[in-house]
Short mmCIF file of C-alpha atoms and ligand atoms in Angstrom, two decimals:
data_model
loop_
_atom_site.label_atom_id
_atom_site.label_comp_id
_atom_site.label_asym_id
_atom_site.label_seq_id
_atom_site.Cartn_x
_atom_site.Cartn_y
_atom_site.Cartn_z
CA UNK A 16 112.08 65.93 52.34
CA UNK A 17 113.37 66.09 49.11
CA UNK A 18 112.94 62.52 47.61
CA UNK A 19 114.86 61.07 45.02
CA UNK A 20 114.98 57.37 44.61
CA UNK A 21 118.29 55.84 45.04
CA UNK A 22 119.55 54.10 41.61
CA UNK A 23 121.53 51.07 43.41
CA UNK A 24 123.27 48.96 40.50
CA UNK A 25 120.38 47.32 38.23
CA UNK A 26 120.17 44.10 37.68
CA UNK A 27 121.96 43.92 34.06
CA UNK A 28 124.93 45.81 35.43
CA UNK A 29 125.02 43.29 38.24
CA UNK A 30 125.06 40.22 35.54
CA UNK A 31 127.31 41.79 33.65
CA UNK A 32 129.24 43.04 36.41
CA UNK A 33 130.01 46.68 35.46
CA UNK A 34 128.30 49.78 37.05
CA UNK A 35 126.35 52.14 35.22
CA UNK A 36 126.91 55.63 36.25
CA UNK A 37 123.52 56.91 38.55
CA UNK A 38 121.27 59.32 36.49
CA UNK A 39 121.20 62.37 38.18
CA UNK A 40 118.51 62.55 40.82
CA UNK A 41 115.30 63.87 39.48
CA UNK A 42 114.32 67.36 41.61
CA UNK A 43 111.03 66.25 43.71
CA UNK A 44 108.28 68.87 42.71
CA UNK A 45 107.31 70.59 46.54
CA UNK A 46 104.06 70.33 44.76
CA UNK A 47 100.74 71.69 46.74
CA UNK A 48 102.52 70.38 49.71
CA UNK A 49 104.49 73.19 50.25
CA UNK A 50 104.11 75.66 52.96
CA UNK A 51 105.08 79.31 53.75
CA UNK A 52 107.75 79.95 56.18
CA UNK A 53 106.63 80.94 59.50
CA UNK A 54 102.64 79.67 58.78
CA UNK A 55 101.11 79.41 61.65
CA UNK A 56 100.70 75.25 62.94
CA UNK A 57 96.81 74.95 62.38
CA UNK A 58 97.49 73.14 65.85
CA UNK A 59 98.16 76.05 68.13
CA UNK A 60 96.03 78.26 66.07
CA UNK A 61 92.84 76.10 66.79
CA UNK A 62 91.80 76.15 70.44
CA UNK A 63 93.64 73.41 72.20
CA UNK A 64 91.84 71.88 74.66
CA UNK A 65 88.10 70.75 73.83
CA UNK A 66 88.62 67.34 73.11
CA UNK A 67 85.56 66.05 72.81
CA UNK A 68 82.98 68.39 74.17
CA UNK A 69 79.66 68.22 72.79
CA UNK A 70 78.80 71.88 74.17
CA UNK A 71 80.79 73.91 71.92
CA UNK A 72 79.47 76.38 69.44
CA UNK A 73 76.47 75.89 67.52
CA UNK A 74 76.91 73.60 64.88
CA UNK A 75 76.64 74.39 61.52
CA UNK A 76 73.87 71.42 59.65
CA UNK A 77 73.14 71.71 56.29
CA UNK A 78 69.95 70.12 55.82
CA UNK A 79 69.94 67.33 53.31
CA UNK A 80 68.64 67.44 49.76
CA UNK A 81 69.27 71.71 49.39
CA UNK A 82 68.38 72.39 45.77
CA UNK A 83 71.94 72.93 44.05
CA UNK A 84 70.81 75.80 42.07
CA UNK A 85 73.08 78.02 43.67
CA UNK A 86 75.49 75.87 42.38
CA UNK A 87 74.80 76.29 38.16
CA UNK A 88 77.70 77.97 36.74
CA UNK A 89 79.69 77.16 39.54
CA UNK A 90 83.25 78.18 39.01
CA UNK A 91 87.14 79.27 40.58
CA UNK A 92 85.39 81.44 43.24
CA UNK A 93 87.52 83.84 45.49
CA UNK A 94 86.95 83.21 48.82
CA UNK A 95 88.77 85.91 51.47
CA UNK A 96 90.67 84.29 54.67
CA UNK A 97 92.61 81.84 53.02
CA UNK A 98 95.44 80.89 55.14
CA UNK A 99 98.91 80.45 54.63
CA UNK A 100 98.40 76.98 54.97
CA UNK A 101 96.13 76.74 52.23
CA UNK A 102 97.40 79.96 49.97
CA UNK A 103 96.87 83.65 49.72
CA UNK A 104 94.50 85.31 51.40
CA UNK A 105 91.58 85.29 48.15
CA UNK A 106 93.48 82.49 46.51
CA UNK A 107 89.89 80.56 44.73
CA UNK A 108 88.64 78.05 46.50
CA UNK A 109 88.48 74.36 44.41
CA UNK A 110 85.29 74.18 43.30
CA UNK A 111 83.13 70.63 41.72
CA UNK A 112 83.62 70.40 38.36
CA UNK A 113 80.37 69.46 36.73
CA UNK A 114 80.03 66.24 36.39
CA UNK A 115 81.64 63.66 32.79
CA UNK A 116 78.88 61.47 32.99
CA UNK A 117 75.03 61.78 34.45
CA UNK A 118 74.21 58.28 33.82
CA UNK A 119 75.65 55.89 36.04
CA UNK A 120 79.57 54.57 35.28
CA UNK A 121 79.04 51.95 32.21
CA UNK A 122 82.43 50.17 31.21
CA UNK A 123 83.18 52.02 28.35
CA UNK A 124 83.32 55.79 29.67
CA UNK A 125 85.29 54.49 33.11
CA UNK A 126 87.66 52.58 30.92
CA UNK A 127 87.54 56.09 28.41
CA UNK A 128 88.10 58.21 31.48
CA UNK A 129 90.80 55.72 32.92
CA UNK A 130 93.07 55.99 29.75
CA UNK A 131 92.46 59.59 29.59
CA UNK A 132 93.52 60.50 32.80
CA UNK A 133 96.61 58.03 32.29
CA UNK A 134 97.37 59.81 29.24
CA UNK A 135 100.48 61.65 30.26
CA UNK A 136 102.02 58.12 32.15
CA UNK A 137 101.28 55.91 29.34
CA UNK A 138 102.79 58.33 26.27
CA UNK A 139 105.76 58.71 28.48
CA UNK A 140 106.62 55.17 28.79
CA UNK A 141 105.29 54.30 25.20
CA UNK A 142 107.74 57.22 23.93
CA UNK A 143 110.44 55.60 25.86
CA UNK A 144 109.86 51.70 24.65
CA UNK A 145 108.88 52.92 20.81
CA UNK A 146 112.28 54.68 20.80
CA UNK A 147 114.17 51.54 22.29
CA UNK A 148 112.57 48.19 20.55
CA UNK A 149 112.36 49.65 17.19
CA UNK A 150 113.82 47.46 14.92
CA UNK A 151 116.61 46.89 17.48
CA UNK A 152 117.89 43.05 18.19
CA UNK A 153 117.71 42.64 22.52
CA UNK A 154 121.11 43.22 24.35
CA UNK A 155 122.04 44.93 27.60
CA UNK A 156 122.34 48.28 26.46
CA UNK A 157 119.13 48.64 25.74
CA UNK A 158 117.77 46.26 28.90
CA UNK A 159 119.19 49.24 31.08
CA UNK A 160 118.07 51.87 28.80
CA UNK A 161 114.61 50.47 28.85
CA UNK A 162 115.34 49.65 33.11
CA UNK A 163 116.08 53.46 33.22
CA UNK A 164 112.27 55.04 31.53
CA UNK A 165 110.73 52.77 33.64
CA UNK A 166 112.39 53.81 36.38
CA UNK A 167 111.86 57.59 35.35
CA UNK A 168 108.24 56.79 35.49
CA UNK A 169 108.51 56.24 38.99
CA UNK A 170 107.87 52.45 38.69
CA UNK A 171 110.66 51.66 41.73
CA UNK A 172 113.81 49.80 41.01
CA UNK A 173 112.25 46.08 42.56
CA UNK A 174 109.71 46.44 39.48
CA UNK A 175 111.66 47.55 36.95
CA UNK A 176 114.26 45.01 37.59
CA UNK A 177 111.73 42.33 37.12
CA UNK A 178 109.93 43.58 34.13
CA UNK A 179 113.15 43.73 32.21
CA UNK A 180 114.23 40.98 33.82
CA UNK A 181 110.84 39.25 32.09
CA UNK A 182 111.06 40.55 28.70
CA UNK A 183 115.07 39.23 28.23
CA UNK A 184 114.45 35.94 29.21
CA UNK A 185 113.98 33.80 25.61
CA UNK A 186 114.60 37.10 23.79
CA UNK A 187 118.25 37.71 24.31
CA UNK A 188 119.49 38.45 20.55
CA UNK A 189 116.48 38.72 18.73
CA UNK A 190 114.15 41.61 17.90
CA UNK A 191 111.14 42.67 20.18
CA UNK A 192 108.77 44.92 18.68
CA UNK A 193 107.65 47.62 20.97
CA UNK A 194 103.91 46.19 21.58
CA UNK A 195 105.82 42.54 23.05
CA UNK A 196 107.23 44.94 25.46
CA UNK A 197 104.02 46.77 26.21
CA UNK A 198 102.02 43.53 26.78
CA UNK A 199 104.73 42.09 29.35
CA UNK A 200 105.26 45.53 30.62
CA UNK A 201 101.19 45.29 31.73
CA UNK A 202 101.78 41.76 33.01
CA UNK A 203 104.41 42.44 35.11
CA UNK A 204 102.72 45.38 36.73
CA UNK A 205 99.37 43.93 36.81
CA UNK A 206 101.08 40.87 39.06
CA UNK A 207 102.57 43.88 41.01
CA UNK A 208 99.16 45.61 41.95
CA UNK A 209 96.62 42.57 42.06
CA UNK A 210 97.49 42.22 45.54
CA UNK A 211 96.76 45.67 46.16
CA UNK A 212 94.03 46.24 44.37
CA UNK A 213 91.49 45.63 47.09
CA UNK A 214 87.82 48.23 47.22
CA UNK A 215 86.60 49.67 49.67
CA UNK A 216 83.64 48.13 51.48
CA UNK A 217 81.28 49.65 53.48
CA UNK A 218 80.02 47.43 55.91
CA UNK A 219 76.32 47.84 56.50
CA UNK A 220 76.46 47.15 60.07
CA UNK A 221 78.74 49.50 61.06
CA UNK A 222 76.10 52.70 61.84
CA UNK A 223 77.65 54.76 60.48
CA UNK A 224 80.92 53.72 58.59
CA UNK A 225 83.82 56.34 59.75
CA UNK A 226 86.13 57.46 57.44
CA UNK A 227 88.84 59.61 58.35
CA UNK A 228 90.23 61.46 55.06
CA UNK A 229 94.09 62.41 55.46
CA UNK A 230 96.74 63.82 53.36
CA UNK A 231 99.36 66.56 52.97
CA UNK A 232 97.80 69.72 51.65
CA UNK A 233 96.28 69.98 48.44
CA UNK A 234 96.47 66.44 47.57
CA UNK A 235 92.94 65.57 47.24
CA UNK A 236 91.00 64.93 50.28
CA UNK A 237 88.25 67.70 50.17
CA UNK A 238 87.72 66.69 46.17
CA UNK A 239 87.63 62.86 47.16
CA UNK A 240 85.36 63.32 49.58
CA UNK A 241 83.16 64.71 47.24
CA UNK A 242 83.66 62.30 44.87
CA UNK A 243 82.79 59.04 47.48
CA UNK A 244 79.86 60.69 49.06
CA UNK A 245 78.43 60.89 44.59
CA UNK A 246 78.88 57.19 45.07
CA UNK A 247 77.69 56.60 47.57
CA UNK A 248 74.61 58.40 47.73
CA UNK A 249 73.69 56.44 43.95
CA UNK A 250 74.57 53.17 46.05
CA UNK A 251 71.61 54.32 48.13
CA UNK A 252 73.91 54.61 51.07
CA UNK A 253 72.46 57.89 53.35
CA UNK A 254 75.85 59.58 53.83
CA UNK A 255 77.27 62.77 56.05
CA UNK A 256 80.14 65.08 55.99
CA UNK A 257 82.35 66.55 58.43
CA UNK A 258 84.44 69.24 57.74
CA UNK A 259 87.36 68.91 59.76
CA UNK A 260 89.36 70.74 58.18
CA UNK A 261 88.75 73.98 60.54
CA UNK A 262 91.85 75.58 59.51
CA UNK A 263 90.84 77.41 56.63
CA UNK A 264 87.43 79.20 56.29
CA UNK A 265 87.78 78.18 52.29
CA UNK A 266 88.00 74.32 52.86
CA UNK A 267 84.57 74.54 55.48
CA UNK A 268 83.11 76.03 52.41
CA UNK A 269 84.15 73.67 49.82
CA UNK A 270 83.26 70.95 51.87
CA UNK A 271 79.48 72.92 52.05
CA UNK A 272 79.40 73.24 48.49
CA UNK A 273 80.54 68.92 47.86
CA UNK A 274 77.56 68.52 50.58
CA UNK A 275 74.77 70.62 48.79
CA UNK A 276 75.81 68.98 45.52
CA UNK A 277 75.68 65.59 46.38
CA UNK A 278 72.84 65.94 49.20
CA UNK A 279 74.85 64.69 52.46
CA UNK A 280 74.54 67.56 55.58
CA UNK A 281 77.50 68.64 56.45
CA UNK A 282 78.26 69.16 60.44
CA UNK A 283 80.98 72.21 60.10
CA UNK A 284 82.22 75.25 62.86
CA UNK A 285 83.43 78.24 62.67
CA UNK A 286 87.09 78.33 61.83
CA UNK A 287 89.55 77.39 64.47
CA UNK A 288 86.91 75.18 66.09
CA UNK A 289 88.95 71.90 67.51
CA UNK A 290 88.51 69.62 64.86
CA UNK A 291 88.49 66.34 67.34
CA UNK A 292 85.58 67.79 68.85
CA UNK A 293 83.90 68.23 65.50
CA UNK A 294 84.83 64.99 64.25
CA UNK A 295 83.10 63.03 67.86
CA UNK A 296 79.76 65.17 67.53
CA UNK A 297 79.38 64.46 63.67
CA UNK A 298 79.73 60.72 64.33
CA UNK A 299 77.19 61.25 67.33
CA UNK A 300 74.98 62.62 65.09
CA UNK A 301 75.27 60.62 62.29
CA UNK A 302 74.48 57.96 64.86
CA UNK A 303 71.63 59.65 65.66
CA UNK A 304 70.25 59.79 61.82
CA UNK A 305 71.31 56.81 61.52
CA UNK A 306 73.32 57.90 58.46
CA UNK A 307 75.64 54.90 57.02
CA UNK A 308 78.42 56.74 56.02
CA UNK A 309 80.44 59.48 57.83
CA UNK A 310 83.12 60.91 55.65
CA UNK A 311 85.31 63.08 57.56
CA UNK A 312 87.57 65.87 56.47
CA UNK A 313 90.58 67.12 57.74
CA UNK A 314 92.99 69.71 57.68
CA UNK A 315 96.30 69.34 54.95
CA UNK A 316 99.15 68.75 57.23
CA UNK A 317 103.06 67.99 56.12
CA UNK A 318 104.48 64.95 57.38
CA UNK A 319 107.09 67.03 59.65
CA UNK A 320 104.31 69.03 61.45
CA UNK A 321 104.81 67.42 64.90
CA UNK A 322 101.36 69.05 66.17
CA UNK A 323 99.09 68.38 63.57
CA UNK A 324 100.16 64.70 63.32
CA UNK A 325 99.13 64.85 67.29
CA UNK A 326 95.55 66.60 65.70
CA UNK A 327 95.26 63.91 64.10
CA UNK A 328 95.81 61.04 66.59
CA UNK A 329 93.19 63.51 69.26
CA UNK A 330 90.61 63.00 66.46
CA UNK A 331 90.88 59.09 66.50
CA UNK A 332 91.01 58.74 70.12
CA UNK A 333 88.33 60.90 70.47
CA UNK A 334 86.27 59.10 68.28
CA UNK A 335 87.03 55.77 69.91
CA UNK A 336 85.25 57.16 72.45
CA UNK A 337 81.41 56.79 70.97
CA UNK A 338 83.24 53.58 68.71
CA UNK A 339 85.68 52.36 69.44
CA UNK A 340 85.96 50.51 66.08
CA UNK A 341 85.97 53.70 64.42
CA UNK A 342 87.60 55.15 62.25
CA UNK A 343 86.11 51.64 59.79
CA UNK A 344 88.22 53.15 57.70
CA UNK A 345 91.50 56.20 57.29
CA UNK A 346 92.59 56.77 53.74
CA UNK A 347 95.86 58.25 53.02
CA UNK A 348 94.55 60.37 49.85
CA UNK A 349 98.10 61.20 47.20
CA UNK A 350 98.93 63.18 45.10
CA UNK A 351 100.42 60.97 42.17
CA UNK A 352 102.36 64.21 41.12
CA UNK A 353 104.12 64.55 43.47
CA UNK A 354 106.15 60.64 42.41
CA UNK A 355 109.03 59.83 45.16
CA UNK A 356 107.56 61.68 47.99
CA UNK A 357 104.46 59.83 47.86
CA UNK A 358 106.68 57.16 50.00
CA UNK A 359 107.48 59.12 52.89
CA UNK A 360 104.19 60.44 52.68
CA UNK A 361 103.00 56.52 53.20
CA UNK A 362 105.69 56.03 56.28
CA UNK A 363 104.45 58.66 58.21
CA UNK A 364 100.42 58.83 57.91
CA UNK A 365 101.10 55.36 58.50
CA UNK A 366 102.56 55.06 61.86
CA UNK A 367 100.33 58.24 62.48
CA UNK A 368 97.03 57.46 61.55
CA UNK A 369 97.09 53.93 61.06
CA UNK A 370 95.92 54.09 57.51
CA UNK A 371 93.77 51.33 56.51
CA UNK A 372 93.72 52.03 52.79
CA UNK A 373 95.10 54.91 50.23
CA UNK A 374 93.38 56.64 47.21
CA UNK A 375 95.42 58.38 44.31
CA UNK A 376 94.57 61.59 42.48
CA UNK A 377 95.75 63.78 39.92
CA UNK A 378 96.77 60.56 37.62
CA UNK A 379 95.47 62.61 34.70
CA UNK A 380 97.85 65.66 35.60
CA UNK A 381 101.27 63.81 35.49
CA UNK A 382 103.29 61.29 34.13
CA UNK A 383 104.66 60.02 37.57
CA UNK A 384 101.48 57.66 37.04
CA UNK A 385 104.10 54.52 38.22
CA UNK A 386 104.78 55.56 41.11
CA UNK A 387 101.31 53.56 42.20
CA UNK A 388 103.39 51.10 40.78
CA UNK A 389 106.72 51.39 43.76
CA UNK A 390 103.52 52.28 46.87
CA UNK A 391 101.69 48.66 45.93
CA UNK A 392 105.42 47.12 45.95
CA UNK A 393 106.77 48.62 48.79
CA UNK A 394 103.98 48.75 51.13
CA UNK A 395 100.75 46.57 50.10
CA UNK A 396 98.63 48.77 51.53
CA UNK A 397 95.42 48.21 49.38
CA UNK A 398 94.39 51.27 46.85
CA UNK A 399 90.72 52.14 46.37
CA UNK A 400 90.44 54.20 44.51
CA UNK A 401 92.32 56.75 41.52
CA UNK A 402 91.70 59.94 40.36
CA UNK A 403 91.64 60.53 37.54
CA UNK A 404 90.11 64.39 36.91
CA UNK A 405 88.09 66.83 38.68
CA UNK A 406 85.23 65.88 38.10
CA UNK A 407 82.67 64.20 40.73
CA UNK A 408 82.67 61.03 38.37
CA UNK A 409 86.64 61.05 37.73
CA UNK A 410 87.48 58.53 41.19
CA UNK A 411 87.87 55.23 39.53
CA UNK A 412 87.81 51.92 41.42
CA UNK A 413 91.03 50.69 41.24
CA UNK A 414 91.59 47.33 39.82
CA UNK A 415 95.15 45.69 39.03
CA UNK A 416 94.57 44.73 35.48
CA UNK A 417 92.70 47.96 33.93
CA UNK A 418 95.30 50.42 34.94
CA UNK A 419 98.11 47.84 34.16
CA UNK A 420 96.59 48.00 30.71
CA UNK A 421 96.43 51.49 30.89
CA UNK A 422 99.89 52.61 31.92
CA UNK A 423 101.17 49.96 29.11
CA UNK A 424 99.38 52.06 26.53
CA UNK A 425 97.02 48.96 25.47
CA UNK A 426 93.83 48.62 24.54
CA UNK A 427 91.07 47.20 26.98
CA UNK A 428 91.15 43.94 28.29
CA UNK A 429 88.55 41.55 26.68
N1 GTP B 528 93.06 67.01 37.36
C1 GTP B 528 93.16 66.74 39.02
N2 GTP B 528 92.76 67.36 39.94
C2 GTP B 528 92.50 66.70 41.04
C3 GTP B 528 92.07 65.18 41.73
N3 GTP B 528 91.17 65.60 42.51
C4 GTP B 528 91.84 66.80 43.51
N4 GTP B 528 92.24 67.66 42.14
C5 GTP B 528 91.75 69.15 42.44
O1 GTP B 528 93.80 69.45 43.38
C6 GTP B 528 92.80 70.85 43.79
C7 GTP B 528 93.34 70.23 45.40
O2 GTP B 528 92.41 69.74 45.93
P1 GTP B 528 91.45 69.58 46.94
O3 GTP B 528 90.50 68.39 47.40
O4 GTP B 528 90.92 71.29 48.05
O5 GTP B 528 92.39 69.30 48.65
P2 GTP B 528 93.24 68.83 50.18
O6 GTP B 528 93.51 67.99 49.91
O7 GTP B 528 91.41 68.85 50.28
O8 GTP B 528 93.47 70.09 50.46
P3 GTP B 528 94.00 71.37 51.25
O9 GTP B 528 92.62 71.08 52.18
O10 GTP B 528 94.40 72.47 50.80
O11 GTP B 528 94.77 70.14 51.88
C8 GTP B 528 92.07 70.99 43.76
O12 GTP B 528 92.22 71.58 42.56
C9 GTP B 528 91.13 69.73 42.95
O13 GTP B 528 90.35 69.83 41.87
C10 GTP B 528 92.43 64.71 40.39
O14 GTP B 528 92.17 63.63 40.53
N5 GTP B 528 92.78 65.42 39.66
MG1 MG B 529 90.58 69.89 51.92
#
């Protein structure tokens, strides 16, 4: 599954009629998506038939508004029985991090979180640009090198070519400052991103508005559900969560913690319960309770696991028995640190689950934030949110101009 971006002759090579040797393909980190050999397939581990049974084991519905006292000082706590899908037994489950800001998000702290989160990406680009353009006249070799810097930041070949083209325009043999290059970079990136920057709109006419979260292991699905639950609750929406990752006991616990923290009731069952049946019951209960939003967690699944992909299709199928339009949003959560591998994740999940939008997490932990630009260019899917940290507030709505300026290491737009 390891994928490296094919390096086709660049615009400048083609223009100058010479071929530039391709760089060594960068290894794609296996990242959290790797799964131990011989690990049981959750699709077979879970009960096989149970399609939309309303009479399964008694649901464990965490009451709304449970005081978060037990969470005080909550940190990584070891939970037994973590299965091979998620890691070794006894591996700590991720706990929600303390909030970084209690007050409603204002523009300043929003920009600070975005730029801090994007620092690794922007500084790697910035170093490359400064190294190339300090006191040097613009020539083909410099543009070639810049193109490589941009491709290494995962921006994608098309965007990289477009940026170098824009920089070259009318500036050949002239001096160009790193600041000018960054401004052009931001401008071109913004153009690519603008069509993808579409907010997630919760349709209040849908009761509940059903959001299904999908993605590979460890991409940040459960954490993003917690962050979204917090956002929706702060907007006065009544939120319910469904612990559809029935494969891991730790995953169920993790979602319950988020439920307690955000005051959202959580429908959970015992480990191994049928995920589709649980999703069905969650939707039925959310309707009964008059919830505005139902967020459904799912088990992390690798693209190549047919059984797990079939389980996703089944979840969608049974939800539609209760609401033919459900899920109203299917969000693919992508971990930015996997770089180019995100491309094949989008391709597969889109086919199986009908992904309607993307959330990209861990932009704070990688210099590969450019992958978002490559995805926008290639798929044109809406990017709703970006994750820039583990805290509950570290989920930013995606806006093209801010992201483009942050990636280029520029100041906030006036
Ligand atoms: N730095 C950083 N860490 C994040 C972000 N989003 C999630 N994480 C962390 O990534 C790890 C995995 O997150 P989860 O939410 O458990 O991922 P998941 O997709 O639910 O994982 P599975 O249930 O195993 O498939 C946790 O330690 C999270 O705290 C982010 O935006 N930035
Ligand atoms: Mg999870």
